[in-house]
Amino acid sequence: MLSQSLLEALSSAQSICVLTGAGVSAESGVPTFRSAGGIWEKFRPEDFARFESFIRNPELVWEWYHYRKKVIREVMPNPGHIALAQMQDLVPDFTLVTQNVDGLHARAGSRNVIELHGNITRSYCVDCGLFAGEEEQAVFERTPRCKTCGGLLRPDVVWFGELLPAGAFGKAMEAARRCDVFLSVGTSGVVYPAASIPLAARSAGAYVVEINPEYTDLSPRMNETILGPSGEILPLLVTHLTQRASHEPT
Ligand code: OAD
């Protein structure tokens, strides 16, 4: 199932970097954005994922986020998330970068995940910038307010036209440039700057592999595309890395 070139690259890899997108959570039951039946088929990004839209109608935007938070609370990490959590202990240098805001990588046990687009489980005040405490977020409010200054709370996610969290993109690019194997998993590769990360890895000489049931805009620029669901393919890579670890001198 895995190509000889990939097996060879994995056998000697000292550094692996992974970029994930919504597809890695699809098998958990979290809808993707652009696949058939995806979120952007039902909603227009400009109605929900822009600061201006939020200020115009915070109750509507929060209704959407409360719904998505509920979906995420009710699902579990799938074998793809679990495989990535296992991978971090099988290679000396491992970096996981995600565009997902669902926190499922951390729930599967991944450490130090670079969350390029934020995390839906956190919120902060648009006026004073303070993050809401866990107990505040647990209380359901249609339009939650800051307990310190009374300002509007917003989800800690990156909306269209906003900057990525400070330092996140730089760290991701550094990891991409120093890795031996790069995996682009479950992303359509149409949202920049995230989509430039696999391209930077390729330019720096990494073996770059895409894992996705469909070809994407990035496919022509990969070393190879493995067509299939991440929950099936990633565990195969872990099996290979585990075998490698068991053959290494102790
Ligand atoms: P998309 O919805 O654009 O793409 C999801 C990809 O996952 C598609 O290419 C699917 O073919 C693939 N996919 C579906 N099921 C899969 C499975 N079981 N295993 C592997 N892949 C599967 O989602 P993203 O690329 O993550 O940004 O979208 C990027 C950004 O666009 C998101 O972070 C979000 C959105 O606007 C913000 O909210 C800022």
mmCIF file of C-alpha atoms and ligand atoms in Angstrom:
data_model
loop_
_atom_site.group_PDB
_atom_site.id
_atom_site.type_symbol
_atom_site.label_atom_id
_atom_site.label_comp_id
_atom_site.label_asym_id
_atom_site.label_seq_id
_atom_site.Cartn_x
_atom_site.Cartn_y
_atom_site.Cartn_z
ATOM 1 C CA MET A 1 0.000 0.000 0.000
ATOM 2 C CA LEU A 2 2.830 2.452 0.800
ATOM 3 C CA SER A 3 5.256 3.184 -2.037
ATOM 4 C CA GLN A 4 8.878 2.063 -1.891
ATOM 5 C CA SER A 5 10.013 5.706 -2.049
ATOM 6 C CA LEU A 6 7.929 6.622 0.989
ATOM 7 C CA LEU A 7 9.081 3.568 2.945
ATOM 8 C CA GLU A 8 12.685 4.505 2.238
ATOM 9 C CA ALA A 9 12.107 8.131 3.211
ATOM 10 C CA LEU A 10 10.427 7.049 6.462
ATOM 11 C CA SER A 11 13.200 4.573 7.246
ATOM 12 C CA SER A 12 15.824 7.294 7.451
ATOM 13 C CA ALA A 13 13.670 10.274 8.538
ATOM 14 C CA GLN A 14 14.970 12.141 11.585
ATOM 15 C CA SER A 15 12.422 14.920 11.258
ATOM 16 C CA ILE A 16 8.765 14.740 10.214
ATOM 17 C CA CYS A 17 6.368 17.661 9.849
ATOM 18 C CA VAL A 18 2.622 17.270 9.289
ATOM 19 C CA LEU A 19 -0.020 19.772 8.171
ATOM 20 C CA THR A 20 -3.605 18.730 8.794
ATOM 21 C CA GLY A 21 -6.919 20.135 7.596
ATOM 22 C CA ALA A 22 -10.586 19.453 8.152
ATOM 23 C CA GLY A 23 -10.365 16.046 6.419
ATOM 24 C CA VAL A 24 -8.465 14.541 9.346
ATOM 25 C CA SER A 25 -11.506 15.149 11.557
ATOM 26 C CA ALA A 26 -14.058 14.005 8.964
ATOM 27 C CA GLU A 27 -13.980 10.412 10.202
ATOM 28 C CA SER A 28 -14.815 11.716 13.698
ATOM 29 C CA GLY A 29 -17.981 13.307 12.289
ATOM 30 C CA VAL A 30 -16.850 16.948 12.051
ATOM 31 C CA PRO A 31 -18.002 18.392 8.702
ATOM 32 C CA THR A 32 -15.291 19.667 6.359
ATOM 33 C CA PHE A 33 -15.547 23.067 4.666
ATOM 34 C CA ARG A 34 -15.408 22.362 0.938
ATOM 35 C CA SER A 35 -16.262 18.702 0.318
ATOM 36 C CA ALA A 36 -19.794 17.818 -0.870
ATOM 37 C CA GLY A 37 -22.084 18.630 2.046
ATOM 38 C CA GLY A 38 -19.300 20.748 3.615
ATOM 39 C CA ILE A 39 -19.859 23.825 5.775
ATOM 40 C CA TRP A 40 -19.308 26.377 3.009
ATOM 41 C CA GLU A 41 -21.995 24.730 0.874
ATOM 42 C CA LYS A 42 -24.618 25.637 3.485
ATOM 43 C CA PHE A 43 -23.181 28.897 4.834
ATOM 44 C CA ARG A 44 -21.433 31.790 3.174
ATOM 45 C CA PRO A 45 -18.029 32.486 4.756
ATOM 46 C CA GLU A 46 -18.707 36.213 4.635
ATOM 47 C CA ASP A 47 -21.823 35.757 6.796
ATOM 48 C CA PHE A 48 -19.959 34.036 9.609
ATOM 49 C CA ALA A 49 -16.207 34.062 9.339
ATOM 50 C CA ARG A 50 -15.484 37.787 9.280
ATOM 51 C CA PHE A 51 -15.066 40.262 12.118
ATOM 52 C CA GLU A 52 -17.423 42.732 10.411
ATOM 53 C CA SER A 53 -20.151 40.067 10.257
ATOM 54 C CA PHE A 54 -19.626 39.306 13.924
ATOM 55 C CA ILE A 55 -19.963 42.933 14.998
ATOM 56 C CA ARG A 56 -23.049 43.333 12.799
ATOM 57 C CA ASN A 57 -24.781 40.268 14.230
ATOM 58 C CA PRO A 58 -22.905 38.633 17.147
ATOM 59 C CA GLU A 59 -25.909 36.536 18.129
ATOM 60 C CA LEU A 60 -26.101 34.864 14.703
ATOM 61 C CA VAL A 61 -22.362 34.200 14.569
ATOM 62 C CA TRP A 62 -22.371 32.826 18.123
ATOM 63 C CA GLU A 63 -25.320 30.584 17.259
ATOM 64 C CA TRP A 64 -23.165 29.000 14.538
ATOM 65 C CA TYR A 65 -20.169 28.642 16.862
ATOM 66 C CA HIS A 66 -22.282 27.212 19.722
ATOM 67 C CA TYR A 67 -23.523 24.617 17.227
ATOM 68 C CA ARG A 68 -20.001 23.758 16.046
ATOM 69 C CA LYS A 69 -18.720 23.605 19.654
ATOM 70 C CA LYS A 70 -21.519 21.183 20.484
ATOM 71 C CA VAL A 71 -20.634 18.963 17.494
ATOM 72 C CA ILE A 72 -16.979 18.939 18.564
ATOM 73 C CA ARG A 73 -17.773 18.159 22.215
ATOM 74 C CA GLU A 74 -19.786 15.146 21.140
ATOM 75 C CA VAL A 75 -17.189 13.544 18.842
ATOM 76 C CA MET A 76 -14.031 11.590 19.591
ATOM 77 C CA PRO A 77 -10.573 11.593 17.994
ATOM 78 C CA ASN A 78 -10.345 8.979 15.226
ATOM 79 C CA PRO A 79 -7.514 6.597 14.236
ATOM 80 C CA GLY A 80 -5.893 9.367 12.135
ATOM 81 C CA HIS A 81 -5.557 11.695 15.156
ATOM 82 C CA ILE A 82 -4.324 8.813 17.275
ATOM 83 C CA ALA A 83 -1.720 7.787 14.690
ATOM 84 C CA LEU A 84 -0.328 11.343 14.641
ATOM 85 C CA ALA A 85 -0.121 11.350 18.439
ATOM 86 C CA GLN A 86 1.824 8.075 18.277
ATOM 87 C CA MET A 87 4.130 9.391 15.559
ATOM 88 C CA GLN A 88 5.486 12.156 17.817
ATOM 89 C CA ASP A 89 7.309 9.522 19.919
ATOM 90 C CA LEU A 90 8.695 7.585 16.948
ATOM 91 C CA VAL A 91 10.916 10.218 15.387
ATOM 92 C CA PRO A 92 13.498 12.538 17.024
ATOM 93 C CA ASP A 93 11.956 15.755 15.636
ATOM 94 C CA PHE A 94 8.215 15.899 15.019
ATOM 95 C CA THR A 95 5.978 18.921 14.400
ATOM 96 C CA LEU A 96 2.213 18.879 13.975
ATOM 97 C CA VAL A 97 0.658 21.945 12.352
ATOM 98 C CA THR A 98 -3.103 22.113 11.991
ATOM 99 C CA GLN A 99 -5.637 24.387 10.355
ATOM 100 C CA ASN A 100 -8.321 22.779 12.501
ATOM 101 C CA VAL A 101 -9.870 24.616 15.421
ATOM 102 C CA ASP A 102 -11.492 21.546 16.988
ATOM 103 C CA GLY A 103 -8.743 20.602 19.469
ATOM 104 C CA LEU A 104 -9.041 16.903 18.511
ATOM 105 C CA HIS A 105 -5.276 16.495 18.048
ATOM 106 C CA ALA A 106 -4.641 17.512 21.665
ATOM 107 C CA ARG A 107 -7.475 15.264 22.831
ATOM 108 C CA ALA A 108 -5.762 12.366 21.014
ATOM 109 C CA GLY A 109 -2.553 13.118 22.927
ATOM 110 C CA SER A 110 -0.570 15.296 20.498
ATOM 111 C CA ARG A 111 1.697 17.790 22.279
ATOM 112 C CA ASN A 112 2.697 21.312 21.186
ATOM 113 C CA VAL A 113 0.305 21.402 18.237
ATOM 114 C CA ILE A 114 0.729 24.556 16.143
ATOM 115 C CA GLU A 115 -2.847 25.766 15.659
ATOM 116 C CA LEU A 116 -2.682 28.107 12.677
ATOM 117 C CA HIS A 117 -6.358 29.076 12.771
ATOM 118 C CA GLY A 118 -6.902 29.163 16.555
ATOM 119 C CA ASN A 119 -9.125 26.986 18.704
ATOM 120 C CA ILE A 120 -12.899 27.116 18.902
ATOM 121 C CA THR A 121 -12.953 26.017 22.541
ATOM 122 C CA ARG A 122 -11.379 29.327 23.655
ATOM 123 C CA SER A 123 -12.822 32.835 23.473
ATOM 124 C CA TYR A 124 -11.535 36.295 24.234
ATOM 125 C CA CYS A 125 -12.874 39.801 24.693
ATOM 126 C CA VAL A 126 -12.903 42.068 21.631
ATOM 127 C CA ASP A 127 -12.462 45.110 23.916
ATOM 128 C CA CYS A 128 -9.866 44.199 26.563
ATOM 129 C CA GLY A 129 -8.368 41.095 24.905
ATOM 130 C CA LEU A 130 -8.646 38.922 28.047
ATOM 131 C CA PHE A 131 -9.383 35.237 27.527
ATOM 132 C CA ALA A 132 -12.515 33.842 29.134
ATOM 133 C CA GLY A 133 -11.983 31.316 31.903
ATOM 134 C CA GLU A 134 -13.155 27.748 31.460
ATOM 135 C CA GLU A 135 -16.057 28.207 33.876
ATOM 136 C CA GLU A 136 -17.268 31.279 31.940
ATOM 137 C CA GLN A 137 -17.187 29.352 28.675
ATOM 138 C CA ALA A 138 -19.106 26.464 30.166
ATOM 139 C CA VAL A 139 -22.066 28.772 30.878
ATOM 140 C CA PHE A 140 -24.268 28.962 27.790
ATOM 141 C CA GLU A 141 -25.009 32.531 26.739
ATOM 142 C CA ARG A 142 -26.343 33.595 23.367
ATOM 143 C CA THR A 143 -23.795 36.387 23.134
ATOM 144 C CA PRO A 144 -21.244 35.778 25.875
ATOM 145 C CA ARG A 145 -19.714 38.829 27.563
ATOM 146 C CA CYS A 146 -16.377 39.454 29.252
ATOM 147 C CA LYS A 147 -16.607 39.113 33.044
ATOM 148 C CA THR A 148 -13.921 41.784 33.481
ATOM 149 C CA CYS A 149 -15.081 44.643 31.234
ATOM 150 C CA GLY A 150 -18.445 43.568 29.827
ATOM 151 C CA GLY A 151 -17.183 43.609 26.215
ATOM 152 C CA LEU A 152 -18.249 41.036 23.646
ATOM 153 C CA LEU A 153 -16.454 37.696 23.709
ATOM 154 C CA ARG A 154 -15.486 36.182 20.375
ATOM 155 C CA PRO A 155 -14.238 32.698 19.510
ATOM 156 C CA ASP A 156 -10.425 32.454 19.357
ATOM 157 C CA VAL A 157 -10.398 31.542 15.676
ATOM 158 C CA VAL A 158 -8.875 33.256 12.672
ATOM 159 C CA TRP A 159 -11.491 34.824 10.443
ATOM 160 C CA PHE A 160 -11.053 35.877 6.824
ATOM 161 C CA GLY A 161 -8.805 38.911 6.558
ATOM 162 C CA GLU A 162 -7.224 38.362 9.988
ATOM 163 C CA LEU A 163 -3.610 37.573 10.856
ATOM 164 C CA LEU A 164 -2.553 34.131 12.025
ATOM 165 C CA PRO A 165 -1.617 33.839 15.736
ATOM 166 C CA ALA A 166 1.765 35.491 16.394
ATOM 167 C CA GLY A 167 4.676 33.178 15.671
ATOM 168 C CA ALA A 168 2.568 30.203 14.559
ATOM 169 C CA PHE A 169 3.269 30.477 10.836
ATOM 170 C CA GLY A 170 6.989 31.143 11.361
ATOM 171 C CA LYS A 171 7.371 28.060 13.569
ATOM 172 C CA ALA A 172 5.464 25.950 11.039
ATOM 173 C CA MET A 173 7.679 27.149 8.172
ATOM 174 C CA GLU A 174 10.851 26.421 10.154
ATOM 175 C CA ALA A 175 9.659 22.875 10.845
ATOM 176 C CA ALA A 176 8.695 22.428 7.180
ATOM 177 C CA ARG A 177 12.113 23.589 6.001
ATOM 178 C CA ARG A 178 14.084 21.292 8.310
ATOM 179 C CA CYS A 179 12.013 18.095 7.958
ATOM 180 C CA ASP A 180 12.942 15.008 5.913
ATOM 181 C CA VAL A 181 9.337 13.880 5.362
ATOM 182 C CA PHE A 182 6.341 16.201 5.155
ATOM 183 C CA LEU A 183 2.722 14.999 5.242
ATOM 184 C CA SER A 184 -0.165 17.158 4.006
ATOM 185 C CA VAL A 185 -3.239 15.442 5.391
ATOM 186 C CA GLY A 186 -6.937 16.124 4.769
ATOM 187 C CA THR A 187 -6.605 19.631 3.397
ATOM 188 C CA SER A 188 -7.875 21.019 0.099
ATOM 189 C CA GLY A 189 -4.796 23.280 0.042
ATOM 190 C CA VAL A 190 -6.675 26.351 -1.131
ATOM 191 C CA VAL A 191 -6.325 28.573 1.945
ATOM 192 C CA TYR A 192 -3.085 30.534 2.187
ATOM 193 C CA PRO A 193 -0.700 30.990 3.879
ATOM 194 C CA ALA A 194 -1.252 27.454 5.286
ATOM 195 C CA ALA A 195 -1.128 25.909 1.805
ATOM 196 C CA SER A 196 2.352 27.328 1.223
ATOM 197 C CA ILE A 197 3.819 25.198 4.053
ATOM 198 C CA PRO A 198 4.028 21.897 2.104
ATOM 199 C CA LEU A 199 5.454 23.810 -0.857
ATOM 200 C CA ALA A 200 8.206 25.250 1.363
ATOM 201 C CA ALA A 201 9.028 21.731 2.583
ATOM 202 C CA ARG A 202 9.312 20.487 -0.991
ATOM 203 C CA SER A 203 11.568 23.385 -2.013
ATOM 204 C CA ALA A 204 13.804 22.644 0.976
ATOM 205 C CA GLY A 205 14.235 19.037 -0.155
ATOM 206 C CA ALA A 206 11.751 17.058 1.989
ATOM 207 C CA TYR A 207 9.841 14.069 0.620
ATOM 208 C CA VAL A 208 6.331 15.531 0.514
ATOM 209 C CA VAL A 209 3.272 13.287 0.628
ATOM 210 C CA GLU A 210 -0.383 14.172 0.471
ATOM 211 C CA ILE A 211 -3.009 11.945 2.115
ATOM 212 C CA ASN A 212 -6.532 12.638 0.889
ATOM 213 C CA PRO A 213 -9.339 10.609 -0.733
ATOM 214 C CA GLU A 214 -9.267 13.127 -3.615
ATOM 215 C CA TYR A 215 -6.649 14.982 -5.617
ATOM 216 C CA THR A 216 -6.306 18.645 -4.630
ATOM 217 C CA ASP A 217 -4.758 21.839 -5.974
ATOM 218 C CA LEU A 218 -1.551 20.777 -4.191
ATOM 219 C CA SER A 219 -1.339 17.297 -5.748
ATOM 220 C CA PRO A 220 0.763 18.244 -8.802
ATOM 221 C CA ARG A 221 3.386 19.734 -6.466
ATOM 222 C CA MET A 222 3.711 16.721 -4.132
ATOM 223 C CA ASN A 223 6.200 13.856 -4.419
ATOM 224 C CA GLU A 224 3.184 11.594 -4.152
ATOM 225 C CA THR A 225 -0.496 11.572 -3.254
ATOM 226 C CA ILE A 226 -1.910 8.603 -1.362
ATOM 227 C CA LEU A 227 -5.595 8.465 -2.200
ATOM 228 C CA GLY A 228 -7.467 7.339 0.909
ATOM 229 C CA PRO A 229 -8.859 8.385 4.277
ATOM 230 C CA SER A 230 -6.324 9.553 6.858
ATOM 231 C CA GLY A 231 -7.782 7.204 9.480
ATOM 232 C CA GLU A 232 -6.653 4.275 7.348
ATOM 233 C CA ILE A 233 -3.400 5.568 5.854
ATOM 234 C CA LEU A 234 -1.751 7.243 8.872
ATOM 235 C CA PRO A 235 -1.785 4.056 11.001
ATOM 236 C CA LEU A 236 0.140 2.310 8.176
ATOM 237 C CA LEU A 237 2.883 4.921 8.475
ATOM 238 C CA VAL A 238 2.952 4.444 12.249
ATOM 239 C CA THR A 239 3.345 0.681 11.805
ATOM 240 C CA HIS A 240 6.371 1.273 9.589
ATOM 241 C CA LEU A 241 7.926 3.788 12.009
ATOM 242 C CA THR A 242 7.311 1.414 14.942
ATOM 243 C CA GLN A 243 9.077 -1.427 13.103
ATOM 244 C CA ARG A 244 11.960 0.901 12.394
ATOM 245 C CA ALA A 245 12.186 1.876 16.084
ATOM 246 C CA SER A 246 12.255 -1.781 17.138
ATOM 247 C CA HIS A 247 15.264 -2.413 14.829
ATOM 248 C CA GLU A 248 17.268 0.572 16.063
ATOM 249 C CA PRO A 249 20.180 -0.199 18.409
ATOM 250 C CA THR A 250 19.357 0.652 22.033
HETATM 251 P P1 OAD B 1 -11.497 21.737 3.274
HETATM 252 O O1 OAD B 1 -12.917 21.467 3.626
HETATM 253 O O2 OAD B 1 -11.219 22.816 2.300
HETATM 254 O O3 OAD B 1 -10.825 20.402 2.724
HETATM 255 C C1 OAD B 1 -10.978 19.183 3.384
HETATM 256 C C2 OAD B 1 -10.205 18.138 2.619
HETATM 257 O O4 OAD B 1 -10.284 16.922 3.348
HETATM 258 C C3 OAD B 1 -10.729 17.842 1.209
HETATM 259 O O5 OAD B 1 -9.652 17.924 0.297
HETATM 260 C C4 OAD B 1 -11.279 16.424 1.317
HETATM 261 O O6 OAD B 1 -11.107 15.671 0.119
HETATM 262 C C5 OAD B 1 -10.416 15.867 2.434
HETATM 263 N N1 OAD B 1 -10.999 14.730 3.171
HETATM 264 C C6 OAD B 1 -12.290 14.388 3.347
HETATM 265 N N2 OAD B 1 -12.402 13.275 4.096
HETATM 266 C C7 OAD B 1 -11.133 12.881 4.391
HETATM 267 C C8 OAD B 1 -10.570 11.801 5.129
HETATM 268 N N3 OAD B 1 -11.334 10.887 5.715
HETATM 269 N N4 OAD B 1 -9.220 11.713 5.219
HETATM 270 C C9 OAD B 1 -8.431 12.646 4.620
HETATM 271 N N5 OAD B 1 -8.908 13.684 3.916
HETATM 272 C C10 OAD B 1 -10.241 13.805 3.802
HETATM 273 O O7 OAD B 1 -10.728 21.988 4.673
HETATM 274 P P2 OAD B 1 -9.321 22.698 4.926
HETATM 275 O O8 OAD B 1 -8.349 22.406 3.842
HETATM 276 O O9 OAD B 1 -8.938 22.357 6.308
HETATM 277 O O10 OAD B 1 -10.205 28.315 7.691
HETATM 278 O O11 OAD B 1 -9.735 24.207 4.874
HETATM 279 C C11 OAD B 1 -8.787 25.181 5.165
HETATM 280 C C12 OAD B 1 -9.430 26.339 5.897
HETATM 281 O O12 OAD B 1 -10.561 26.802 5.165
HETATM 282 C C13 OAD B 1 -10.009 25.997 7.240
HETATM 283 O O13 OAD B 1 -9.048 25.969 8.280
HETATM 284 C C14 OAD B 1 -10.971 27.121 7.445
HETATM 285 C C15 OAD B 1 -11.612 27.184 6.084
HETATM 286 O O14 OAD B 1 -12.098 28.408 5.694
HETATM 287 C C16 OAD B 1 -10.593 29.169 8.625
HETATM 288 O O15 OAD B 1 -11.601 29.007 9.279
HETATM 289 C C17 OAD B 1 -9.668 30.332 8.785
#
